CSV table of N, CA and C in Angstrom, one decimal:
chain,number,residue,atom,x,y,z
A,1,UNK,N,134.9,130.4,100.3
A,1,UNK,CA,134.6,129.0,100.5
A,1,UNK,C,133.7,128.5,99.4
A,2,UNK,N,133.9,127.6,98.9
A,2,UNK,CA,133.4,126.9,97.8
A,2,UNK,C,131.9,126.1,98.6
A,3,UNK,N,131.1,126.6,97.4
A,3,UNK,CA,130.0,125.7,97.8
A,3,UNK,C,129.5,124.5,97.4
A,4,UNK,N,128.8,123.6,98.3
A,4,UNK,CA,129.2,122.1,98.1
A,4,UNK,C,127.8,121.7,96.9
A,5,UNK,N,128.4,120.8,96.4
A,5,UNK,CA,127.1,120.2,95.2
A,5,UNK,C,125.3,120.1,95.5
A,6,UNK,N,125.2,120.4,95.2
A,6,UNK,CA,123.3,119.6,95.3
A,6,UNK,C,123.5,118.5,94.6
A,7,UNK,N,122.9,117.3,96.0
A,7,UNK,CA,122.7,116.1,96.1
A,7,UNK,C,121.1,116.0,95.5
A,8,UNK,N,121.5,115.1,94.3
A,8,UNK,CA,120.2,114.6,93.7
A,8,UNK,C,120.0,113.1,93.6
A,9,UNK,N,118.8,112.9,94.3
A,9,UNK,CA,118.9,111.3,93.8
A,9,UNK,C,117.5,110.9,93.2
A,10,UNK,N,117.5,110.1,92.1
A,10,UNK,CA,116.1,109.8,91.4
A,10,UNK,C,115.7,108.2,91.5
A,11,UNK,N,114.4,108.6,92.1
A,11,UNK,CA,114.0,107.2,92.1
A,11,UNK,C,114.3,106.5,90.9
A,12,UNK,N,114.7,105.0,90.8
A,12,UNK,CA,114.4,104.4,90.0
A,12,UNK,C,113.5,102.7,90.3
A,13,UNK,N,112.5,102.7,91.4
A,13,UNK,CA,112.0,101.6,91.7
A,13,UNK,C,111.0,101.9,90.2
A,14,UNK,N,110.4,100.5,90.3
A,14,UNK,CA,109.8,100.1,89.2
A,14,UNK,C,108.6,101.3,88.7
A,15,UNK,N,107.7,101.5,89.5
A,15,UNK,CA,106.6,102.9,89.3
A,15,UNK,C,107.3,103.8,88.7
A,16,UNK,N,107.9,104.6,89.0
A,16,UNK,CA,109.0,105.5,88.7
A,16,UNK,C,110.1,105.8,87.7
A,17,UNK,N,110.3,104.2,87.5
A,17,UNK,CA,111.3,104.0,86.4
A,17,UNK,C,110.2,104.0,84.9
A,18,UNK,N,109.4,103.6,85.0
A,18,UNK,CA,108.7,103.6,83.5
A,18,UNK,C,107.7,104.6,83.6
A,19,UNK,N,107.5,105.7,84.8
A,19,UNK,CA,106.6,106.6,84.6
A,19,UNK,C,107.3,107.9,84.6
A,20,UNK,N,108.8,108.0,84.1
A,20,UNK,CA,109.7,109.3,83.7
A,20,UNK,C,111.0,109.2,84.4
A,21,UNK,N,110.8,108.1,85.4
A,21,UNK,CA,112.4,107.9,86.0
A,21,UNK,C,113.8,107.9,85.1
A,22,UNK,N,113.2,106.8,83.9
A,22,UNK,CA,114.2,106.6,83.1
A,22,UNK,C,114.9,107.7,81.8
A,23,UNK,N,113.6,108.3,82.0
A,23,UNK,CA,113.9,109.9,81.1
A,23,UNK,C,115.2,111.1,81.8
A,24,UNK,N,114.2,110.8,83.2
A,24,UNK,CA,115.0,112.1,83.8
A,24,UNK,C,116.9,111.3,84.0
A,25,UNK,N,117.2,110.2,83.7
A,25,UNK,CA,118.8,109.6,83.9
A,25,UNK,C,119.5,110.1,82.6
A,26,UNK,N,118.6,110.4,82.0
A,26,UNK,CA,119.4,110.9,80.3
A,26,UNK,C,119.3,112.6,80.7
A,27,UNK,N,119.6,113.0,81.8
A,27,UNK,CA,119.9,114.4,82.3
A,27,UNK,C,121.0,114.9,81.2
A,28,UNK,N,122.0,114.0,81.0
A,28,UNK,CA,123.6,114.9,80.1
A,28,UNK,C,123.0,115.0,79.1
A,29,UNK,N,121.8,114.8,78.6
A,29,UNK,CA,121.1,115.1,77.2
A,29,UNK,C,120.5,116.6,76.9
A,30,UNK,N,119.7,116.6,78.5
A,30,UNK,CA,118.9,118.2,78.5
A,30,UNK,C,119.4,119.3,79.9
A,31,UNK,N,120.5,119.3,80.3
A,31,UNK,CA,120.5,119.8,81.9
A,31,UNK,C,121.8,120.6,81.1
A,32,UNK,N,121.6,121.8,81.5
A,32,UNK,CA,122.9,122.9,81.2
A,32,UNK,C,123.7,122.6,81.5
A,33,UNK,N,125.0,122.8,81.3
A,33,UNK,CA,126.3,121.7,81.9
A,33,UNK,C,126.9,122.7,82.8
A,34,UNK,N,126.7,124.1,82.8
A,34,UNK,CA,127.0,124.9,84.2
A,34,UNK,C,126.2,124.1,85.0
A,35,UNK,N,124.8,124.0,85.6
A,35,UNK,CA,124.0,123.6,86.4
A,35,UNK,C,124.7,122.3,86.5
A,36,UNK,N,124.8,121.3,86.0
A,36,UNK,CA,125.3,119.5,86.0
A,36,UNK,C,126.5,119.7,86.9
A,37,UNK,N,127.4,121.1,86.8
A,37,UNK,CA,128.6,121.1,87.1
A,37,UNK,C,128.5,121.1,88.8
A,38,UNK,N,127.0,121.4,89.0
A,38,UNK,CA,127.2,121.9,90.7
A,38,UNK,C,126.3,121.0,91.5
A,39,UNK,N,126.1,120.0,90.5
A,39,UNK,CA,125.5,119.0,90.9
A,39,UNK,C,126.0,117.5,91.1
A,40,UNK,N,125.6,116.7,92.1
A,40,UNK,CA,125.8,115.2,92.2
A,40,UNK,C,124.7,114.4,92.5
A,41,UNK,N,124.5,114.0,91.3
A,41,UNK,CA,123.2,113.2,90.9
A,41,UNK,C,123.0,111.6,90.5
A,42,UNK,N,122.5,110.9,91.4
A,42,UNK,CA,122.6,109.1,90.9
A,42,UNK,C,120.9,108.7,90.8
A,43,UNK,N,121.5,107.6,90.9
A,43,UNK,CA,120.0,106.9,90.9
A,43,UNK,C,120.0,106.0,91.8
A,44,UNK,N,118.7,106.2,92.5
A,44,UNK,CA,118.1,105.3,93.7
A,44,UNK,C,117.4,103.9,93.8
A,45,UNK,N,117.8,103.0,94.1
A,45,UNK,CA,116.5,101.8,94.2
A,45,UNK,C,114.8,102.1,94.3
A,46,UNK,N,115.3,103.1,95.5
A,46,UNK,CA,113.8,103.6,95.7
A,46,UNK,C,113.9,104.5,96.3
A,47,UNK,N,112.5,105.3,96.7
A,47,UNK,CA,112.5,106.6,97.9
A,47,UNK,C,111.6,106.4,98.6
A,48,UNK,N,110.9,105.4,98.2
A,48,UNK,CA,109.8,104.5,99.1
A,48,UNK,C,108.4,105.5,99.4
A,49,UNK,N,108.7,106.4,98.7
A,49,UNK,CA,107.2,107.3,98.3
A,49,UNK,C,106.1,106.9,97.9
A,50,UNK,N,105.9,105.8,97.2
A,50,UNK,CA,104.7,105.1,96.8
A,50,UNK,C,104.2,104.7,98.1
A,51,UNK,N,104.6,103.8,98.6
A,51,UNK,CA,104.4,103.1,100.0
A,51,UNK,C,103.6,103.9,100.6
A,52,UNK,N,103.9,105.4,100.9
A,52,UNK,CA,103.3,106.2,101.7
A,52,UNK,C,102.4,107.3,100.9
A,53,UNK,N,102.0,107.2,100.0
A,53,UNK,CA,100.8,108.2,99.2
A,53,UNK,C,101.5,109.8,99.0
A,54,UNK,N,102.7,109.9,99.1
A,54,UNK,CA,103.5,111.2,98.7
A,54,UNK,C,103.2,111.9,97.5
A,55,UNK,N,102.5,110.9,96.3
A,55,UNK,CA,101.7,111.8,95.3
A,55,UNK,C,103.0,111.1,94.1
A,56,UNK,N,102.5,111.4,92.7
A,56,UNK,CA,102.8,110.4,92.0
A,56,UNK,C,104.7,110.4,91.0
A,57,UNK,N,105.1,109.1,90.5
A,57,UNK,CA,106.1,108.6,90.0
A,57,UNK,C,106.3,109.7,89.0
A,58,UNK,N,107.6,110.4,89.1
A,58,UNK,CA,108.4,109.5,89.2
A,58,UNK,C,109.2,110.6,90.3
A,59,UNK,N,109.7,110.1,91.7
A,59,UNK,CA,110.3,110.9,92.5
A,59,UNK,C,111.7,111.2,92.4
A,60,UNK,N,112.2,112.9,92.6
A,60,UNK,CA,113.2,113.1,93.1
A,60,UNK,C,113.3,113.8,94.6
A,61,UNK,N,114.9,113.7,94.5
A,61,UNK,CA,115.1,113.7,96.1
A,61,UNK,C,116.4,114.9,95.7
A,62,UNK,N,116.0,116.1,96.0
A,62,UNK,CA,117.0,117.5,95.9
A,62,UNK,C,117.5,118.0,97.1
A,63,UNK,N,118.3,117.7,97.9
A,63,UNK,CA,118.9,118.2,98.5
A,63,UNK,C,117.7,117.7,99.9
A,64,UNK,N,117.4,116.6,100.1
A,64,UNK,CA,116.7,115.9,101.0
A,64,UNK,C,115.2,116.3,101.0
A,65,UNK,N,114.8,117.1,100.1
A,65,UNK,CA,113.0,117.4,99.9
A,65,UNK,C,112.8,116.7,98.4
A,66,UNK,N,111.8,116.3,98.7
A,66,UNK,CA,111.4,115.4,97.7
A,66,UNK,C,110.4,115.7,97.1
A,67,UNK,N,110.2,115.8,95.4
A,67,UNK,CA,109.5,116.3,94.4
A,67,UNK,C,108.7,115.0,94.1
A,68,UNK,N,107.4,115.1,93.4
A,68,UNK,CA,107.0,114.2,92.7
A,68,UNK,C,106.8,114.5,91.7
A,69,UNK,N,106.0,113.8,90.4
A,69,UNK,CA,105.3,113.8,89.3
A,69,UNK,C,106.6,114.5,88.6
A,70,UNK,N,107.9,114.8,88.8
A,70,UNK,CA,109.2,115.2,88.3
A,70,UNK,C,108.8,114.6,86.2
A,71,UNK,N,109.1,116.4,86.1
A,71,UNK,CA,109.2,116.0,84.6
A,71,UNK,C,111.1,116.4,83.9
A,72,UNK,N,111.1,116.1,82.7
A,72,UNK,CA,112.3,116.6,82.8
A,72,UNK,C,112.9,118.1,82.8
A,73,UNK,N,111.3,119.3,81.9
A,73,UNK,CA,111.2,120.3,81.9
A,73,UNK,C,111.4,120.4,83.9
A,74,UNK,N,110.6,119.8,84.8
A,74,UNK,CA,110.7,120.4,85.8
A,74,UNK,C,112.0,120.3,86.7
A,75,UNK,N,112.6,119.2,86.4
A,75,UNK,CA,113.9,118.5,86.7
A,75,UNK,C,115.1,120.0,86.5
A,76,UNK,N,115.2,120.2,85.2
A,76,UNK,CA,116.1,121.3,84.8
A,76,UNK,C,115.4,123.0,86.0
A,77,UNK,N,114.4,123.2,85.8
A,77,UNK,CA,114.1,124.2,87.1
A,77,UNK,C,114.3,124.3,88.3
A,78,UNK,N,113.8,122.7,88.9
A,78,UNK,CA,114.0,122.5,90.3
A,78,UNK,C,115.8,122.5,90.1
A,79,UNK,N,116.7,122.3,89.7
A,79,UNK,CA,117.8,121.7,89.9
A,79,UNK,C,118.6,123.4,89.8
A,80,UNK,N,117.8,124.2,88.6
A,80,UNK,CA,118.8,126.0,88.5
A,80,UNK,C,118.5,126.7,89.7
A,81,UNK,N,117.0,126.2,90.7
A,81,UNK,CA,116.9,127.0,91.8
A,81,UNK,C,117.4,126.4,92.6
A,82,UNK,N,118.0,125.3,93.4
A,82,UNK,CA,118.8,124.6,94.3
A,82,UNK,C,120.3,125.2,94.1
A,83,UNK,N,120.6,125.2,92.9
A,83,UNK,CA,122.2,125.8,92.2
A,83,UNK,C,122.0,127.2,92.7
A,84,UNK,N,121.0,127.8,92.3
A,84,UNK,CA,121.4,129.7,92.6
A,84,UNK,C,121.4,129.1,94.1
A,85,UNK,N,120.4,128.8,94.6
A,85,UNK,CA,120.7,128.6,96.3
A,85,UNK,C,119.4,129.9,96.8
C-alpha cells in the first residue's frame, strides 16, 4: 500500500509572507526532489496563528501540526522527517 503525501500548507497572510513566507514558496529551488516527490504543498491565505500568540511568522502547517519561525534550512528537515514517517 502506497503511502499518501504529506500535506503542507504555508502561510502566506501578510506577517508571514514578508517575514520568510515568501522564501519558503521557492521550495523547487532548495527541497530534494525525492522529498518534494512525497509531498503536497500550497500556499495558504492564512493559519490565523498571529491572532492567537502561536509564536512567530512565518507559519507552516505539516501534516495538521503547525511550526512557527519556519526557516528554509528548517522547512527541508521538518519536511525529511514527516517523509521518513
Amino acid at each position: 500500500m502506497k503511502k499518501s503525501k504529506v500535506k503542507v500548507r504555508i502561510c502566506l497572510g501578510t506577517a508571514c509572507f514578508v517575514q520568510g513566507g515568501a522564501d519558503l514558496l521557492l521550495y523547487n529551488d532548495f527541497l530534494d526532489p525525492e522529498i518534494l516527490a512525497d509531498c503536497e504543498i500550497e500556499g495558504c491565505s492564512c493559519l490565523e496563528q498571529c491572532k492567537v500568540g502561536g509564536g512567530q511568522a512565518p507559519f507552516v502547517e505539516i501534516d495538521g501540526k503547525i511550526y512557527s519561525g519556519v526557516t528554509q534550512d528548517e522547512f527541508c528537515k521538518l519536511l525529511a522527517e514527516a517523509v521518513k514517517g
